[in-house]
PDB file of C-alpha atoms in Angstrom:
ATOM      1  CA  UNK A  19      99.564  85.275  98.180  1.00 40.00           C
ATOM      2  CA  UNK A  20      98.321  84.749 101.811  1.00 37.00           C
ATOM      3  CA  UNK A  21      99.607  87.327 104.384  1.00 40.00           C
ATOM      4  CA  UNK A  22     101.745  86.166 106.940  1.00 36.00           C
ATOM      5  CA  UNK A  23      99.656  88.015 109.975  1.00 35.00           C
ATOM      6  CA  UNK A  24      95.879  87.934 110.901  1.00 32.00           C
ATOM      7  CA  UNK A  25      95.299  91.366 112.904  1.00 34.00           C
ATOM      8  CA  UNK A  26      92.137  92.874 112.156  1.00 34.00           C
ATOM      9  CA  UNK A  27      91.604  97.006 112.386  1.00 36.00           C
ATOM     10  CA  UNK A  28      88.942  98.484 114.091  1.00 32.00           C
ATOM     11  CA  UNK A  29      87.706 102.056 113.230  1.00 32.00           C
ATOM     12  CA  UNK A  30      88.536 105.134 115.689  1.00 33.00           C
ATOM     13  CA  UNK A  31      86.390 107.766 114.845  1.00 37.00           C
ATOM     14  CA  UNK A  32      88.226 110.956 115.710  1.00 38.00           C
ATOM     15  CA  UNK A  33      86.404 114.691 114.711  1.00 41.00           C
ATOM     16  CA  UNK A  34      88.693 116.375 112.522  1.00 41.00           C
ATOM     17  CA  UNK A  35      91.152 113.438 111.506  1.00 40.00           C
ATOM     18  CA  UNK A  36      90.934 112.913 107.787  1.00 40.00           C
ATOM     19  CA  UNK A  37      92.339 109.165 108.072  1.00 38.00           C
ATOM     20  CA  UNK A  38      91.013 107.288 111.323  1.00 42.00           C
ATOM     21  CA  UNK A  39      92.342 104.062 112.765  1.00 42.00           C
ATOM     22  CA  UNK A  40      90.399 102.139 110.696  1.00 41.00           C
ATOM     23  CA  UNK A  41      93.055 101.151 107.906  1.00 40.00           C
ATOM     24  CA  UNK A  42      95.919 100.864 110.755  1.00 43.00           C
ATOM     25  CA  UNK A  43      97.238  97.697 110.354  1.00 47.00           C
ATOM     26  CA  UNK A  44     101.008  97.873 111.779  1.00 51.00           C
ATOM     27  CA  UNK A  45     104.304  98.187 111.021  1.00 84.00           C
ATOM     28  CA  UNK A  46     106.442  96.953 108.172  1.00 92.00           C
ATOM     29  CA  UNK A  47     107.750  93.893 109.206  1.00 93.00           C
ATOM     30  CA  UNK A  48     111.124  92.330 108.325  1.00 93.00           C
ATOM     31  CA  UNK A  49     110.108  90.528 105.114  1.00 95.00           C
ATOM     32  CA  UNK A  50     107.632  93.362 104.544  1.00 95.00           C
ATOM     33  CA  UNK A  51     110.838  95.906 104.518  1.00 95.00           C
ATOM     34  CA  UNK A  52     112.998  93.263 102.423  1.00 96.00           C
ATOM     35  CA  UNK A  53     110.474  93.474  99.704  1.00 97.00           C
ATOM     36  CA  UNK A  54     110.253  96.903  99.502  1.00 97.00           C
ATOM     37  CA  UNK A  55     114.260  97.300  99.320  1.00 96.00           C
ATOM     38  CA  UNK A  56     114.445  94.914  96.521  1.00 97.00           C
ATOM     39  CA  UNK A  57     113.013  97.515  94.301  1.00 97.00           C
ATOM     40  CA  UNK A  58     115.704  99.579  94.458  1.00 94.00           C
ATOM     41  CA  UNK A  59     119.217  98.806  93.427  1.00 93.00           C
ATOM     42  CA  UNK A  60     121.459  98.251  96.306  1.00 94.00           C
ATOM     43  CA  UNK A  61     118.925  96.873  98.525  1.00 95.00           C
ATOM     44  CA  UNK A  62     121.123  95.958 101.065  1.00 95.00           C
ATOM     45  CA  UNK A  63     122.203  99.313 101.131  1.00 94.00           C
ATOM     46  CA  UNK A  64     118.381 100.386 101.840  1.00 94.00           C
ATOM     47  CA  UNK A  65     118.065  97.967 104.748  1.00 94.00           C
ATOM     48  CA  UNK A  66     121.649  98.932 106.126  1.00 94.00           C
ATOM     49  CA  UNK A  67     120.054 102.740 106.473  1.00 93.00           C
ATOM     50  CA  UNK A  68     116.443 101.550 107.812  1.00 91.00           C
ATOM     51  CA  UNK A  69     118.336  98.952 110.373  1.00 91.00           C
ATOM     52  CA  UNK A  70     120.066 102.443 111.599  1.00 92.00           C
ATOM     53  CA  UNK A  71     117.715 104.669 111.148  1.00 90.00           C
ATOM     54  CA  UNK A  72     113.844 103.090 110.858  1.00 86.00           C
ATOM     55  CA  UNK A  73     111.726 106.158 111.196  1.00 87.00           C
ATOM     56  CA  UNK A  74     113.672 107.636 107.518  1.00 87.00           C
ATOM     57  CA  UNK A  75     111.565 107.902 104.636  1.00 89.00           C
ATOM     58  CA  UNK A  76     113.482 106.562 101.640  1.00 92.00           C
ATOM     59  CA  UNK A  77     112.507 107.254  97.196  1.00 95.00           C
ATOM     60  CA  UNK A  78     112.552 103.990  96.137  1.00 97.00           C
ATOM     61  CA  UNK A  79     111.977 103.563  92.295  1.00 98.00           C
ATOM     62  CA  UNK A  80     108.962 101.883  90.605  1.00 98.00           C
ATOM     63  CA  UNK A  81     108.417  99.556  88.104  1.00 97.00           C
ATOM     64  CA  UNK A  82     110.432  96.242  89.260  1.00 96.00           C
ATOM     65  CA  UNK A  83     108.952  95.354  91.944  1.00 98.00           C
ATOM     66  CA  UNK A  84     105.884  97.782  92.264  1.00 98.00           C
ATOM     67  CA  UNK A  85     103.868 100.430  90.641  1.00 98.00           C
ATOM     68  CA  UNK A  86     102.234 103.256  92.617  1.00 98.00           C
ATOM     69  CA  UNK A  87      98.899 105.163  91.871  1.00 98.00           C
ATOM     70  CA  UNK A  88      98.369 107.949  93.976  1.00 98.00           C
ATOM     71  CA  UNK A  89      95.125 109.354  94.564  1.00 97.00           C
ATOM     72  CA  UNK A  90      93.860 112.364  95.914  1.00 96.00           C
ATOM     73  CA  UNK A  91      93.282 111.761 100.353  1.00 95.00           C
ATOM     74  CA  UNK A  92      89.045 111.809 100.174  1.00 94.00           C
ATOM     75  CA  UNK A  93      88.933 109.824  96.616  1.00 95.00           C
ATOM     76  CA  UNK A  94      91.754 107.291  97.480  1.00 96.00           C
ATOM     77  CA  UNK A  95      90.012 106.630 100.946  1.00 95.00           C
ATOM     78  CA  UNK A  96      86.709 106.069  98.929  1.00 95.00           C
ATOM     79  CA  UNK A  97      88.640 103.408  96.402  1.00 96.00           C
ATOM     80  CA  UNK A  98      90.012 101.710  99.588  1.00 96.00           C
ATOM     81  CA  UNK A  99      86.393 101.676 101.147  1.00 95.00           C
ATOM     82  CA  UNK A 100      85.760  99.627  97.827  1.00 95.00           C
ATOM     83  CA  UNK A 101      88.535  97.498  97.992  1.00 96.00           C
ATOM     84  CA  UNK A 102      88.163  96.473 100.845  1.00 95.00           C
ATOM     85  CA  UNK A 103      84.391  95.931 101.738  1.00 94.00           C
ATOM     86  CA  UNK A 104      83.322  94.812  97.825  1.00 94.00           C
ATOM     87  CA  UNK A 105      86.769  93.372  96.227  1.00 92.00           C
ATOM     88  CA  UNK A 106      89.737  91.255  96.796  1.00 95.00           C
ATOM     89  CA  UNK A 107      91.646  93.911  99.334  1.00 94.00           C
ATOM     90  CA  UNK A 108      94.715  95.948  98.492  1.00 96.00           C
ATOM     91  CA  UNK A 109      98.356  95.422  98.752  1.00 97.00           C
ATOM     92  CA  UNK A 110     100.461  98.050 100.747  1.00 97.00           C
ATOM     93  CA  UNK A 111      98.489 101.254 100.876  1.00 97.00           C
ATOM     94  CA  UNK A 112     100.691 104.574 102.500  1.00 96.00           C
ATOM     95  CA  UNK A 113      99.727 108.374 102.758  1.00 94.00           C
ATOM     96  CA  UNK A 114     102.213 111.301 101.719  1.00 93.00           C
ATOM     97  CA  UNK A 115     101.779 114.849 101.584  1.00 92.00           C
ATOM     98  CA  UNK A 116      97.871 114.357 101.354  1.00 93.00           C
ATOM     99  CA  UNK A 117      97.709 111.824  98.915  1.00 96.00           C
ATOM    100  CA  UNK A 118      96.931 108.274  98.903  1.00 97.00           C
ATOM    101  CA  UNK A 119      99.604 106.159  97.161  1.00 98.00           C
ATOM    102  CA  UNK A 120      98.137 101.840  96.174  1.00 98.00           C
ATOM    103  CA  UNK A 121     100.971 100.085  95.638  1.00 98.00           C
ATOM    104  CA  UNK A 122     100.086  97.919  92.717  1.00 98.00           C
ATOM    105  CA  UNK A 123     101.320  95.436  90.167  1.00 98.00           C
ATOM    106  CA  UNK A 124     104.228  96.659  88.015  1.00 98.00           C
ATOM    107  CA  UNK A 125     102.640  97.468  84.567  1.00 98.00           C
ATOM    108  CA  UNK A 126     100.018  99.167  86.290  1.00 98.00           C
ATOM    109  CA  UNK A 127     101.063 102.907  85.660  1.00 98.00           C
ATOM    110  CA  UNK A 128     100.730 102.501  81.985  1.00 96.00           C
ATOM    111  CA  UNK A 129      98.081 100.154  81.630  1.00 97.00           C
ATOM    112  CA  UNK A 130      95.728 102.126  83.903  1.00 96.00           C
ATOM    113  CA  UNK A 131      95.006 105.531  82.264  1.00 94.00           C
ATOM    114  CA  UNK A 132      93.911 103.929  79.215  1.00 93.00           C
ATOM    115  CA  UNK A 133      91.709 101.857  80.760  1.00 93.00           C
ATOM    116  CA  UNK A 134      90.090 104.845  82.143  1.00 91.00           C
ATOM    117  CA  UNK A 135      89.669 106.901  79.113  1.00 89.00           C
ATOM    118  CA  UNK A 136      88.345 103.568  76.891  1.00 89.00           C
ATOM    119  CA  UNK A 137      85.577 103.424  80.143  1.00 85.00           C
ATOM    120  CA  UNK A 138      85.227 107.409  79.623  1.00 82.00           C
ATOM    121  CA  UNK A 139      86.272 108.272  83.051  1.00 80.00           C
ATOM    122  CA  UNK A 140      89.360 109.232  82.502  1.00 67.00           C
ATOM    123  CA  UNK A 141      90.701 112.653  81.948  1.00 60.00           C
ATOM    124  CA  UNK A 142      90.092 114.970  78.753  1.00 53.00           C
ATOM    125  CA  UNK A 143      86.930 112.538  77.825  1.00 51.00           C
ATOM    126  CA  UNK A 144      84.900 115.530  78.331  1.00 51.00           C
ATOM    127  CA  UNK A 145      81.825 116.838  80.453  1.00 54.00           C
ATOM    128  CA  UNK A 146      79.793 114.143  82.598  1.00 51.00           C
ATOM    129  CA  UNK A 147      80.796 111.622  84.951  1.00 51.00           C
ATOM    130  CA  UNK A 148      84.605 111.818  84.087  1.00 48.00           C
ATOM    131  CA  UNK A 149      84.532 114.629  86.323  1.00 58.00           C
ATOM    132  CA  UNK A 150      83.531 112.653  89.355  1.00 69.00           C
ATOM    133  CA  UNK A 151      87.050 110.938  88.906  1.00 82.00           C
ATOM    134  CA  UNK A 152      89.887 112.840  89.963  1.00 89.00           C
ATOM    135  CA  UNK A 153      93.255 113.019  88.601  1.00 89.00           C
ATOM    136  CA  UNK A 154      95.599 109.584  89.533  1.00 94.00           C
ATOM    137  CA  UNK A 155      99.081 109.926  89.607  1.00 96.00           C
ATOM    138  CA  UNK A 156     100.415 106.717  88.281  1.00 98.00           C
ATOM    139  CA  UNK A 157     104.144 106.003  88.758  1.00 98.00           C
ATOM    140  CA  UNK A 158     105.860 103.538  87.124  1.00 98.00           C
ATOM    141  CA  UNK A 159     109.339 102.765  85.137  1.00 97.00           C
ATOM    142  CA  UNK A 160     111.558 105.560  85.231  1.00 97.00           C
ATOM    143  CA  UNK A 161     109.362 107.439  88.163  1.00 98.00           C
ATOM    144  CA  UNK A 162     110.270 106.956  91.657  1.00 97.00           C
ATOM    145  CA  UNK A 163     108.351 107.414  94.997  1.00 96.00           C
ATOM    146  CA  UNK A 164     108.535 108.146  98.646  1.00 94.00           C
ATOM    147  CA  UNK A 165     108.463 105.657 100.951  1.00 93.00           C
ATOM    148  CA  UNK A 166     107.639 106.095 104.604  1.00 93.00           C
ATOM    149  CA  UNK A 167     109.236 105.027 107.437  1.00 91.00           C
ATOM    150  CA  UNK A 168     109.099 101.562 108.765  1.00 89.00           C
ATOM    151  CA  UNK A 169     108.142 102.733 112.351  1.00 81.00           C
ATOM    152  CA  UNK A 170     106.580 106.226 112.004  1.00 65.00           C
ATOM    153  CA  UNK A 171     106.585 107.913 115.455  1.00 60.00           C
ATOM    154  CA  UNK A 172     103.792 109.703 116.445  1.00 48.00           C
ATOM    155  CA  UNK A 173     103.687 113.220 117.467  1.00 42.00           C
ATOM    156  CA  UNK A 174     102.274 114.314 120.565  1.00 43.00           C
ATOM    157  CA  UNK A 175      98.676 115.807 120.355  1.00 43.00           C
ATOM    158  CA  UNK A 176      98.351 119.718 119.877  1.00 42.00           C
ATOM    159  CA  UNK A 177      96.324 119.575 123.070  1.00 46.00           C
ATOM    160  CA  UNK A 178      99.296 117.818 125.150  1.00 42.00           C
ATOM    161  CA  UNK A 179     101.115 120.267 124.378  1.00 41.00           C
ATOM    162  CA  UNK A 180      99.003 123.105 125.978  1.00 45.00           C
ATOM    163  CA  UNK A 181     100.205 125.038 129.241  1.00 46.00           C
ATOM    164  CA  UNK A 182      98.877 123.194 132.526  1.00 47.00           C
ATOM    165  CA  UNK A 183      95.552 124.783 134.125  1.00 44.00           C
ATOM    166  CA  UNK A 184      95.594 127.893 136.074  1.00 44.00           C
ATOM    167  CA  UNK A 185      95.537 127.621 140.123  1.00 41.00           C
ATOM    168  CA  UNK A 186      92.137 126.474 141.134  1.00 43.00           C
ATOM    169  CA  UNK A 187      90.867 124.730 137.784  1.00 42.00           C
ATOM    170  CA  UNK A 188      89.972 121.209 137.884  1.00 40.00           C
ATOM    171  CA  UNK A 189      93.066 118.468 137.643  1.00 42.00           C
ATOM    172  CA  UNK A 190      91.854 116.530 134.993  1.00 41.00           C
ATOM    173  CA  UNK A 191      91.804 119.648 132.876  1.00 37.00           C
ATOM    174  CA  UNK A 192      95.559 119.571 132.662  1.00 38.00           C
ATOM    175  CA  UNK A 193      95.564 118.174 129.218  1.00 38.00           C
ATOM    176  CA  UNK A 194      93.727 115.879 126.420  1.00 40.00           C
ATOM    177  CA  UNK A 195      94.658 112.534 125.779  1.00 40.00           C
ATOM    178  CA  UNK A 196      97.007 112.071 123.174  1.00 41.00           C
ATOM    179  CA  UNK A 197      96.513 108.243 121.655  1.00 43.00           C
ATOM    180  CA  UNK A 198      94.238 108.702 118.443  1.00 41.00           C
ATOM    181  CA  UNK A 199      93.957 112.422 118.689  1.00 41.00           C
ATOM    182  CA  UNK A 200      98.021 112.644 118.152  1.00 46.00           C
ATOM    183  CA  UNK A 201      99.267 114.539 114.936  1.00 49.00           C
ATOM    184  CA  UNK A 202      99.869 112.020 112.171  1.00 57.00           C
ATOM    185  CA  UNK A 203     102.556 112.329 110.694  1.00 67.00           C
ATOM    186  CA  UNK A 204     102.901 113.320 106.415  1.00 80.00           C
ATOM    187  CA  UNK A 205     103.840 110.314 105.157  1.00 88.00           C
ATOM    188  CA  UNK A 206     102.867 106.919 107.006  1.00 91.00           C
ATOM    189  CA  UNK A 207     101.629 103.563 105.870  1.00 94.00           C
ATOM    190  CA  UNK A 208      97.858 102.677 106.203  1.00 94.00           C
ATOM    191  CA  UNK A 209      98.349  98.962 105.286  1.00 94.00           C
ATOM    192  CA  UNK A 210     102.027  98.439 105.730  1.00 94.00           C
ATOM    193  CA  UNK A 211     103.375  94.944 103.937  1.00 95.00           C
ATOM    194  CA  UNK A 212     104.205  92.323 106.161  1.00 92.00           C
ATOM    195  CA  UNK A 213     105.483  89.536 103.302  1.00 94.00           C
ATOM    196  CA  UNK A 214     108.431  89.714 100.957  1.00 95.00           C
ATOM    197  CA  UNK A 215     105.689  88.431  98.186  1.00 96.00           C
ATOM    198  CA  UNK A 216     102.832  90.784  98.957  1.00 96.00           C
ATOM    199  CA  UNK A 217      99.630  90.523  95.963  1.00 97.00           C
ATOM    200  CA  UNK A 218      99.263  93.392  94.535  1.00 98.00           C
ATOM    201  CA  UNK A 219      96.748  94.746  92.779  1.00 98.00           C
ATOM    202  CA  UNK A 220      96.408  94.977  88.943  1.00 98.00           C
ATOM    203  CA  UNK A 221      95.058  97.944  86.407  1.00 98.00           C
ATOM    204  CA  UNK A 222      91.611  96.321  86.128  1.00 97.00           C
ATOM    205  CA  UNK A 223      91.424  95.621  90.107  1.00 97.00           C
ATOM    206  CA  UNK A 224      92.353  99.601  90.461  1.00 97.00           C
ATOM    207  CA  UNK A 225      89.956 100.688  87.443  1.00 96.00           C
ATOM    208  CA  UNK A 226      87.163  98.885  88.842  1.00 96.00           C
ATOM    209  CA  UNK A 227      87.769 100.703  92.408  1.00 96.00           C
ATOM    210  CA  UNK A 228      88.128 104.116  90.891  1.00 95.00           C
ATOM    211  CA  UNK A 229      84.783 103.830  89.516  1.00 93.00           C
ATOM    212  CA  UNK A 230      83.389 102.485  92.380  1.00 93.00           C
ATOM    213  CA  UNK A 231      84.518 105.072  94.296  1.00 93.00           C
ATOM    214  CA  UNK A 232      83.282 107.820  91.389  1.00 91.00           C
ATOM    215  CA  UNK A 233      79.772 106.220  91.197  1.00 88.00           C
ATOM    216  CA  UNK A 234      79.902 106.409  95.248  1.00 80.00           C
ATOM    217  CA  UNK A 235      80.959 109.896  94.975  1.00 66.00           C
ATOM    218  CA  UNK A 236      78.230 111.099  92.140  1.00 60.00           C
ATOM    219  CA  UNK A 237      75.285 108.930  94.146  1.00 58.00           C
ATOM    220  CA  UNK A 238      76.206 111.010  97.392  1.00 54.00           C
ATOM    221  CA  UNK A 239      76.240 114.167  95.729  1.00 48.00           C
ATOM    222  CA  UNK A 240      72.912 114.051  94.254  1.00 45.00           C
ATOM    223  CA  UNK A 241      71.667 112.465  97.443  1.00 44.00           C
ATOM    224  CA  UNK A 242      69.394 114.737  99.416  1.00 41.00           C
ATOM    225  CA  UNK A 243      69.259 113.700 103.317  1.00 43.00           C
ATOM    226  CA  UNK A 244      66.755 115.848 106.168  1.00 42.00           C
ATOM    227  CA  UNK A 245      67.336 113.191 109.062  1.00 45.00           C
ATOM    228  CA  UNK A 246      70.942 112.612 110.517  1.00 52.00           C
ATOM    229  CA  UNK A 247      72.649 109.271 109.571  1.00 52.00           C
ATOM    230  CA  UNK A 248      72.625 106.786 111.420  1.00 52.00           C
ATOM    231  CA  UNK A 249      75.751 105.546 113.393  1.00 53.00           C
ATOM    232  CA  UNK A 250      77.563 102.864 111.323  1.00 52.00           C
ATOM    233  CA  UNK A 251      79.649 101.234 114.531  1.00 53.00           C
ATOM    234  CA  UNK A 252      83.213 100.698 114.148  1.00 47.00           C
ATOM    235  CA  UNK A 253      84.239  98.571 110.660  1.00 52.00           C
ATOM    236  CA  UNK A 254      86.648  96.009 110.369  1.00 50.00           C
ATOM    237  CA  UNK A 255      89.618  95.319 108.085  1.00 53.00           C
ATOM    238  CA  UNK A 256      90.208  91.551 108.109  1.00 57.00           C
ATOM    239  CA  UNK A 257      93.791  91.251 106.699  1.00 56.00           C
ATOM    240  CA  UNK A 258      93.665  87.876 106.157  1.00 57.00           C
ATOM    241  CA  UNK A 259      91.598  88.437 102.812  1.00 57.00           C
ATOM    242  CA  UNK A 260      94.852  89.931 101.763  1.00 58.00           C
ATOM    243  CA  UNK A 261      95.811  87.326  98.607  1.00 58.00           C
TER     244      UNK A 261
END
């Protein structure tokens, strides 16, 4: 499936912030939040509350219309990386409570663990490169998740919030910007969906990132570097290679 918008993400490096700019792609949109209340079971219910109240987070149940895997922040980020430069893209991607949660194709959460342990990455397949892959949460029938908000508000900067300088100091050292330095908030979507058909991603697609990502991971770790790396520029997102 083709998405319905073309906006393209630039990357905002920002010291400190473990997620920049770079996977921002906007807000659900109105067939983007129709999708994701068909999952549940009174979905008009779902949109009656978001229509109200669109910065609430609601648990929405897998396994109809989606599966979730939820990966650890740094080793979800790296899949993502893969996804996106080296594979087909991702479907909705969000981040809660320091994890990454890919929404993928229902089936997913119980096809994927197996898939890892018959390619020995998975957990309990003893010492080696099955460490370099981290423990995914995969949620599927009978497991629910929580979604975020369909507008997430963001909170104003630590910085902004500082007292105003004392009598004499300079005037532009009243306070820091807030735009990308602002506190993100828990749970907010990195690639919100924006169709009421989005593709999704299957168990192979998602096995092949994970050890992508774990290869990545193992490489940089062995990796010994003197001289500082070089500046990679901003990287782009196209959202149109979303299927």
């Amino acid at each position: 499936m083709s998405s319905t918008r073309n906006p393209a993400s630039t990357v905002s490096q920002v010291p400190g912030e473990p997620f920049p700019h770079r996977y921002d792609v906007s807000d659900v949109t109105r067939e983007g939040a129709a999708w994701l209340a068909s999952a549940g079971t009174y979905p008009r219910s779902t949109l009656s509350l978001w229509a109200d109240h669109p910065s609430a987070p609601v648990v929405l149940p897998c396994g109809s219309a989606f599966d979730v895997v939820s990966a650890p922040a740094i080793f979800g980020r790296r899949m993502l990386d893969r996804l996106w430069n080296e594979g087909p893209g991702s479907g909705p991607v969000a981040t809660h409570r320091g994890r990454m949660l890919l929404f993928a194709a229902p089936g997913t959460a119980g096809r994927l663990p197996s898939l890892l342990v018959w390619e020995e990455w998975g957990a309990g397949t003893g010492e080696g490169r099955s460490r370099t892959v981290p423990p995914l949460l995969c949620h599927g029938t009978g497991d629910a998740v929580t979604v975020p908000a369909l507008h997430a508000d963001r909170l104003p900067s630590p910085a902004a919030a500082r007292p105003g300088p004392a009598a004499g100091a300079p005037a532009d050292s009243a306070s820091a910007p807030v735009g990308p330095s602002a506190v993100r908030p828990e749970s907010r979507w990195l690639v919100a969906p924006d169709t009421r058909h989005p593709w999704l991603p299957g168990p192979e697609i998602l096995l092949w990132a994970a050890v992508r990502a774990a290869r990545s991971t193992a490489s940089a770790a062995a990796r010994i570097s003197i001289s500082r790396p070089a500046d990679q520029g901003a990287k782009v997102y196209d959202v149109s290679r979303r299927r």
